[in-house]
Short mmCIF file of C-alpha atoms in Angstrom, two decimals:
data_model
loop_
_atom_site.label_atom_id
_atom_site.label_comp_id
_atom_site.label_asym_id
_atom_site.label_seq_id
_atom_site.Cartn_x
_atom_site.Cartn_y
_atom_site.Cartn_z
CA UNK A 1 106.84 27.33 70.77
CA UNK A 2 110.38 27.02 71.69
CA UNK A 3 112.17 29.74 69.72
CA UNK A 4 115.97 29.86 69.21
CA UNK A 5 117.34 33.29 68.29
CA UNK A 6 120.59 32.59 66.58
CA UNK A 7 122.63 36.13 66.97
CA UNK A 8 121.86 38.64 69.59
CA UNK A 9 123.05 41.56 67.60
CA UNK A 10 121.42 44.82 66.38
CA UNK A 11 118.78 42.68 64.14
CA UNK A 12 118.28 39.39 66.28
CA UNK A 13 118.69 40.77 69.37
CA UNK A 14 115.96 43.24 68.67
CA UNK A 15 113.41 40.60 67.57
CA UNK A 16 114.37 38.36 70.44
CA UNK A 17 113.96 41.05 73.11
CA UNK A 18 110.47 41.95 71.71
CA UNK A 19 109.00 38.60 71.35
CA UNK A 20 110.54 37.51 75.15
CA UNK A 21 109.13 40.92 76.62
CA UNK A 22 105.67 39.63 75.03
CA UNK A 23 106.01 36.41 76.86
CA UNK A 24 107.44 34.30 74.13
CA UNK A 25 109.66 31.27 74.97
CA UNK A 26 113.03 32.78 73.78
CA UNK A 27 116.54 31.24 73.72
CA UNK A 28 119.61 33.22 72.29
CA UNK A 29 122.27 31.19 70.87
CA UNK A 30 125.59 32.96 71.04
CA UNK A 31 129.34 32.65 71.57
CA UNK A 32 130.82 31.90 74.97
CA UNK A 33 132.53 35.58 75.21
CA UNK A 34 129.13 37.04 74.18
CA UNK A 35 126.91 35.03 76.80
CA UNK A 36 129.10 35.88 80.01
CA UNK A 37 128.63 39.57 79.02
CA UNK A 38 125.14 39.27 78.55
CA UNK A 39 124.50 37.50 81.59
CA UNK A 40 125.90 40.53 83.67
CA UNK A 41 124.14 43.45 81.30
CA UNK A 42 121.02 41.85 79.90
CA UNK A 43 119.70 43.05 76.49
CA UNK A 44 117.66 46.33 76.02
CA UNK A 45 116.09 48.21 73.36
CA UNK A 46 115.81 51.76 73.22
CA UNK A 47 113.07 52.66 70.72
CA UNK A 48 110.56 55.47 69.65
CA UNK A 49 107.78 52.77 69.82
CA UNK A 50 108.65 51.72 73.43
CA UNK A 51 111.88 50.72 75.09
CA UNK A 52 112.19 46.84 76.38
CA UNK A 53 114.82 45.12 78.59
CA UNK A 54 114.97 41.41 79.64
CA UNK A 55 117.29 39.39 81.14
CA UNK A 56 117.75 36.59 78.12
CA UNK A 57 117.92 32.83 78.09
CA UNK A 58 121.01 32.16 76.61
CA UNK A 59 122.79 28.69 75.47
CA UNK A 60 126.08 28.20 73.45
CA UNK A 61 126.47 25.51 70.66
CA UNK A 62 127.86 22.89 72.78
CA UNK A 63 124.73 23.16 75.27
CA UNK A 64 122.01 22.93 72.42
CA UNK A 65 120.92 19.14 73.27
CA UNK A 66 117.35 19.17 71.25
CA UNK A 67 115.50 20.60 68.23
CA UNK A 68 113.76 24.00 68.66
CA UNK A 69 110.41 24.42 67.04
CA UNK A 70 111.61 27.54 65.24
CA UNK A 71 114.81 29.05 64.49
CA UNK A 72 115.31 32.88 63.89
CA UNK A 73 118.47 33.31 61.95
CA UNK A 74 119.93 36.85 62.31
CA UNK A 75 123.61 36.88 61.55
CA UNK A 76 125.40 38.73 58.89
CA UNK A 77 126.19 36.84 55.59
CA UNK A 78 129.99 36.47 56.58
CA UNK A 79 128.93 34.90 59.91
CA UNK A 80 126.73 32.20 58.32
CA UNK A 81 128.94 29.53 57.82
CA UNK A 82 129.78 29.56 61.65
CA UNK A 83 126.16 29.95 62.52
CA UNK A 84 124.91 27.09 60.68
CA UNK A 85 127.34 24.58 62.39
CA UNK A 86 126.32 26.01 65.94
CA UNK A 87 122.93 25.72 65.44
CA UNK A 88 122.95 22.30 63.80
CA UNK A 89 121.72 20.44 67.19
CA UNK A 90 118.76 22.74 66.87
CA UNK A 91 117.55 21.42 63.65
CA UNK A 92 115.07 18.74 63.70
CA UNK A 93 112.81 17.56 61.06
CA UNK A 94 109.87 19.62 62.00
CA UNK A 95 111.91 22.67 62.84
CA UNK A 96 111.05 25.91 60.95
CA UNK A 97 114.05 28.28 60.11
CA UNK A 98 113.27 31.94 59.67
CA UNK A 99 116.23 33.35 58.08
CA UNK A 100 116.57 37.13 58.61
CA UNK A 101 119.44 37.76 55.94
CA UNK A 102 119.99 39.85 53.19
CA UNK A 103 119.78 38.61 49.24
CA UNK A 104 118.94 35.10 48.43
CA UNK A 105 121.88 33.15 48.43
CA UNK A 106 121.43 31.94 51.83
CA UNK A 107 118.42 30.19 51.06
CA UNK A 108 120.27 27.67 48.80
CA UNK A 109 122.96 27.26 51.60
CA UNK A 110 120.30 26.71 54.22
CA UNK A 111 118.49 23.82 52.14
CA UNK A 112 121.80 22.20 50.96
CA UNK A 113 122.86 21.97 54.81
CA UNK A 114 119.42 21.09 56.26
CA UNK A 115 115.97 20.55 54.18
CA UNK A 116 113.80 22.78 52.19
CA UNK A 117 111.14 21.45 54.20
CA UNK A 118 112.87 23.28 57.51
CA UNK A 119 112.76 26.58 55.47
CA UNK A 120 110.34 29.51 55.75
CA UNK A 121 110.54 32.98 53.76
CA UNK A 122 111.19 36.15 55.73
CA UNK A 123 112.07 39.87 55.18
CA UNK A 124 112.59 42.34 57.94
CA UNK A 125 112.54 46.05 57.84
CA UNK A 126 114.01 47.94 60.52
CA UNK A 127 116.70 50.44 61.47
CA UNK A 128 118.65 49.46 64.42
CA UNK A 129 122.31 49.78 65.44
CA UNK A 130 124.33 48.71 68.59
CA UNK A 131 124.89 51.81 70.40
CA UNK A 132 128.25 52.62 72.39
CA UNK A 133 127.27 50.60 75.52
CA UNK A 134 126.32 47.54 73.55
CA UNK A 135 122.55 47.84 73.90
CA UNK A 136 120.18 48.14 70.78
CA UNK A 137 119.02 51.37 69.26
CA UNK A 138 116.09 51.54 67.04
CA UNK A 139 116.58 54.54 65.08
CA UNK A 140 113.33 54.98 63.12
CA UNK A 141 109.80 53.87 63.87
CA UNK A 142 109.10 52.06 60.77
CA UNK A 143 109.08 48.47 61.10
CA UNK A 144 107.78 45.21 59.03
CA UNK A 145 108.64 41.59 60.08
CA UNK A 146 107.02 39.57 57.09
CA UNK A 147 107.10 35.77 56.74
CA UNK A 148 105.60 32.90 54.90
CA UNK A 149 105.54 29.47 52.92
CA UNK A 150 107.80 29.60 50.13
CA UNK A 151 105.00 28.41 47.72
CA UNK A 152 102.32 31.03 49.40
CA UNK A 153 100.32 28.26 51.03
CA UNK A 154 98.54 28.86 54.32
CA UNK A 155 99.82 25.97 56.49
CA UNK A 156 99.18 25.22 59.82
CA UNK A 157 102.99 25.56 60.86
CA UNK A 158 102.93 29.27 59.55
CA UNK A 159 99.81 29.94 60.99
CA UNK A 160 101.21 29.08 64.41
CA UNK A 161 104.17 31.18 63.64
CA UNK A 162 101.65 33.76 62.83
CA UNK A 163 100.45 33.36 66.45
CA UNK A 164 103.55 33.96 68.26
CA UNK A 165 104.76 36.78 66.04
CA UNK A 166 101.52 39.13 66.62
CA UNK A 167 101.39 41.38 69.71
CA UNK A 168 105.27 41.64 69.92
CA UNK A 169 105.62 45.09 68.66
CA UNK A 170 107.59 43.90 65.67
CA UNK A 171 105.13 44.92 62.51
CA UNK A 172 104.37 41.49 61.93
CA UNK A 173 102.67 40.27 59.08
CA UNK A 174 102.09 36.95 57.23
CA UNK A 175 102.43 36.74 53.88
CA UNK A 176 101.17 35.17 50.88
CA UNK A 177 103.69 35.91 48.46
CA UNK A 178 106.88 36.23 50.92
CA UNK A 179 109.08 35.13 47.69
CA UNK A 180 108.30 38.54 45.77
CA UNK A 181 108.64 40.36 49.36
CA UNK A 182 112.22 38.84 49.67
CA UNK A 183 113.03 39.81 45.93
CA UNK A 184 111.44 43.35 46.44
CA UNK A 185 113.77 43.80 49.44
CA UNK A 186 116.81 42.74 47.67
CA UNK A 187 115.90 45.11 44.91
CA UNK A 188 116.07 48.06 47.40
CA UNK A 189 119.03 46.89 49.34
CA UNK A 190 121.00 46.54 46.09
CA UNK A 191 119.84 49.72 44.80
CA UNK A 192 120.06 52.01 47.61
CA UNK A 193 123.56 49.98 49.14
CA UNK A 194 124.99 49.95 45.61
CA UNK A 195 124.39 53.72 44.97
CA UNK A 196 125.35 55.17 48.52
CA UNK A 197 128.30 53.38 48.65
CA UNK A 198 129.82 53.80 45.03
CA UNK A 199 128.85 57.83 45.55
CA UNK A 200 129.83 58.02 49.07
CA UNK A 201 127.13 59.57 50.25
CA UNK A 202 123.38 59.68 51.52
CA UNK A 203 120.55 60.17 49.46
CA UNK A 204 120.05 63.93 50.17
CA UNK A 205 124.02 64.69 49.50
CA UNK A 206 123.60 62.58 46.08
CA UNK A 207 120.42 64.18 44.64
CA UNK A 208 121.65 67.52 45.47
CA UNK A 209 124.68 67.20 42.89
CA UNK A 210 123.58 68.06 39.22
CA UNK A 211 123.90 64.35 38.01
CA UNK A 212 122.63 62.93 41.31
CA UNK A 213 119.12 62.22 40.52
CA UNK A 214 119.64 60.63 37.14
CA UNK A 215 122.34 58.41 38.57
CA UNK A 216 119.83 57.25 41.10
CA UNK A 217 117.30 56.29 38.58
CA UNK A 218 119.68 54.58 36.24
CA UNK A 219 121.06 52.20 39.28
CA UNK A 220 117.65 51.52 40.10
CA UNK A 221 116.64 50.56 36.54
CA UNK A 222 119.91 48.04 36.42
CA UNK A 223 118.79 46.51 39.62
CA UNK A 224 115.19 46.20 38.62
CA UNK A 225 116.28 44.88 35.06
CA UNK A 226 117.98 41.99 36.92
CA UNK A 227 115.02 41.32 38.99
CA UNK A 228 112.61 41.04 36.48
CA UNK A 229 115.10 38.85 34.44
CA UNK A 230 115.92 36.21 37.08
CA UNK A 231 113.40 36.67 40.22
CA UNK A 232 110.06 37.83 40.77
CA UNK A 233 109.10 41.05 39.23
CA UNK A 234 108.73 43.92 41.67
CA UNK A 235 105.16 45.79 41.72
CA UNK A 236 105.05 48.83 39.92
CA UNK A 237 103.64 50.58 42.87
CA UNK A 238 107.16 49.41 45.03
CA UNK A 239 109.54 50.67 42.35
CA UNK A 240 107.57 54.07 42.27
CA UNK A 241 107.94 54.22 46.17
CA UNK A 242 111.81 53.20 45.87
CA UNK A 243 112.39 55.78 43.19
CA UNK A 244 111.05 59.00 45.53
CA UNK A 245 112.86 57.76 48.11
CA UNK A 246 116.02 57.56 46.29
CA UNK A 247 115.66 61.15 44.50
CA UNK A 248 114.44 62.91 47.45
CA UNK A 249 117.07 65.88 47.89
CA UNK A 250 115.74 66.34 51.67
CA UNK A 251 116.43 62.74 52.65
CA UNK A 252 119.06 61.52 55.11
CA UNK A 253 118.54 57.99 53.62
CA UNK A 254 121.54 55.71 53.71
CA UNK A 255 121.98 51.95 53.65
CA UNK A 256 123.43 49.82 56.43
CA UNK A 257 126.18 48.68 54.15
CA UNK A 258 126.99 52.35 53.72
CA UNK A 259 127.16 52.85 57.40
CA UNK A 260 129.21 49.52 57.57
CA UNK A 261 131.52 51.28 55.05
CA UNK A 262 132.24 54.46 56.84
CA UNK A 263 132.64 52.89 60.19
CA UNK A 264 135.35 50.67 58.41
CA UNK A 265 133.11 47.39 59.13
CA UNK A 266 133.00 44.37 56.89
CA UNK A 267 130.28 44.78 54.33
CA UNK A 268 127.81 42.34 52.72
CA UNK A 269 129.05 43.04 49.22
CA UNK A 270 128.89 39.43 47.77
CA UNK A 271 125.34 38.67 49.09
CA UNK A 272 123.66 42.18 48.11
CA UNK A 273 125.66 43.50 45.13
CA UNK A 274 128.00 40.75 43.91
CA UNK A 275 125.68 37.92 43.72
CA UNK A 276 122.95 40.09 41.85
CA UNK A 277 125.70 41.17 39.62
CA UNK A 278 126.94 37.59 38.37
CA UNK A 279 122.94 36.55 38.14
CA UNK A 280 122.74 39.59 35.78
CA UNK A 281 125.77 38.75 33.83
CA UNK A 282 124.77 34.96 33.56
CA UNK A 283 121.24 36.77 32.09
CA UNK A 284 123.43 38.22 29.63
CA UNK A 285 122.56 41.86 31.13
CA UNK A 286 124.63 45.03 30.91
CA UNK A 287 125.22 46.70 34.07
CA UNK A 288 127.96 49.36 34.56
CA UNK A 289 127.00 51.04 37.31
CA UNK A 290 126.50 47.91 39.52
CA UNK A 291 129.35 46.74 38.17
CA UNK A 292 131.31 49.71 39.44
CA UNK A 293 129.84 49.65 42.81
CA UNK A 294 131.11 45.78 43.09
CA UNK A 295 134.34 46.74 42.16
CA UNK A 296 134.37 49.73 44.48
CA UNK A 297 133.10 47.38 47.30
CA UNK A 298 135.67 44.76 46.96
CA UNK A 299 138.55 47.17 46.77
CA UNK A 300 137.34 47.98 50.08
CA UNK A 301 136.84 44.68 51.50
CA UNK A 302 140.22 43.52 50.30
CA UNK A 303 141.53 46.40 52.20
CA UNK A 304 140.33 45.91 55.44
CA UNK A 305 140.71 41.88 55.31
CA UNK A 306 144.51 42.40 53.84
CA UNK A 307 145.47 45.89 55.60
CA UNK A 308 149.00 45.29 54.35
#
């Protein structure tokens, strides 16, 4: 199976290196400037699950001349439009696209640009970052890469994808209910990201305050209420786990959105918070904490986009 990874950052780079190191046929689609650097430096993972390094196969958009079997789309949401343009020549009628993005709005954009037949659902839970030397650091050993047909069917093609993913040390799991997995991940990201960004602290710092635990529970309740109304209801077991994680006074847990915010980088405010807030409004729901987090992050985003 010819696999194209769109994006060689902390997520796409991690998946691509693991797959290539396991002997899969992996090519990275990158910009020309990134391509030149990667040709010299290669790609390396530093991980509690074992390091890996490769000399990657690389192409730029103008060099893609035929469709790939599978595309792993792993870019930030604000990079999506450019990525769709760049990867377009690699998408044929039978090409499968695994979008490793947050939220759900990207699924509609991909379906409009290509076809629903091209799409598989997926979620990836991992904590990775780009180190000071440009290589990829996995910060925690937990990882889970789930994927499946949107209707939950056990198709021949998704079975072939599963064969490629197994044995690559990425926590691969074929899901029979990937839509629930995607909605549950959005629930977690919106609750954790919204809370930590609004309060400007990690979970332990928030929970240590007199009102922090009640605020965490209220934030999670707002997000879960929206998801129940507009998506696939999270399981009670899942919500119990998330509540424990978000009220742990000893925890250093924080979202990638919070790390981006404190680092002065763009944040995925519209995809993780804004889209969910607007869907809640359309459903007639009152979500004051989510609204406050959305306003807070919009102010920040406007400041870094228009500093003067």
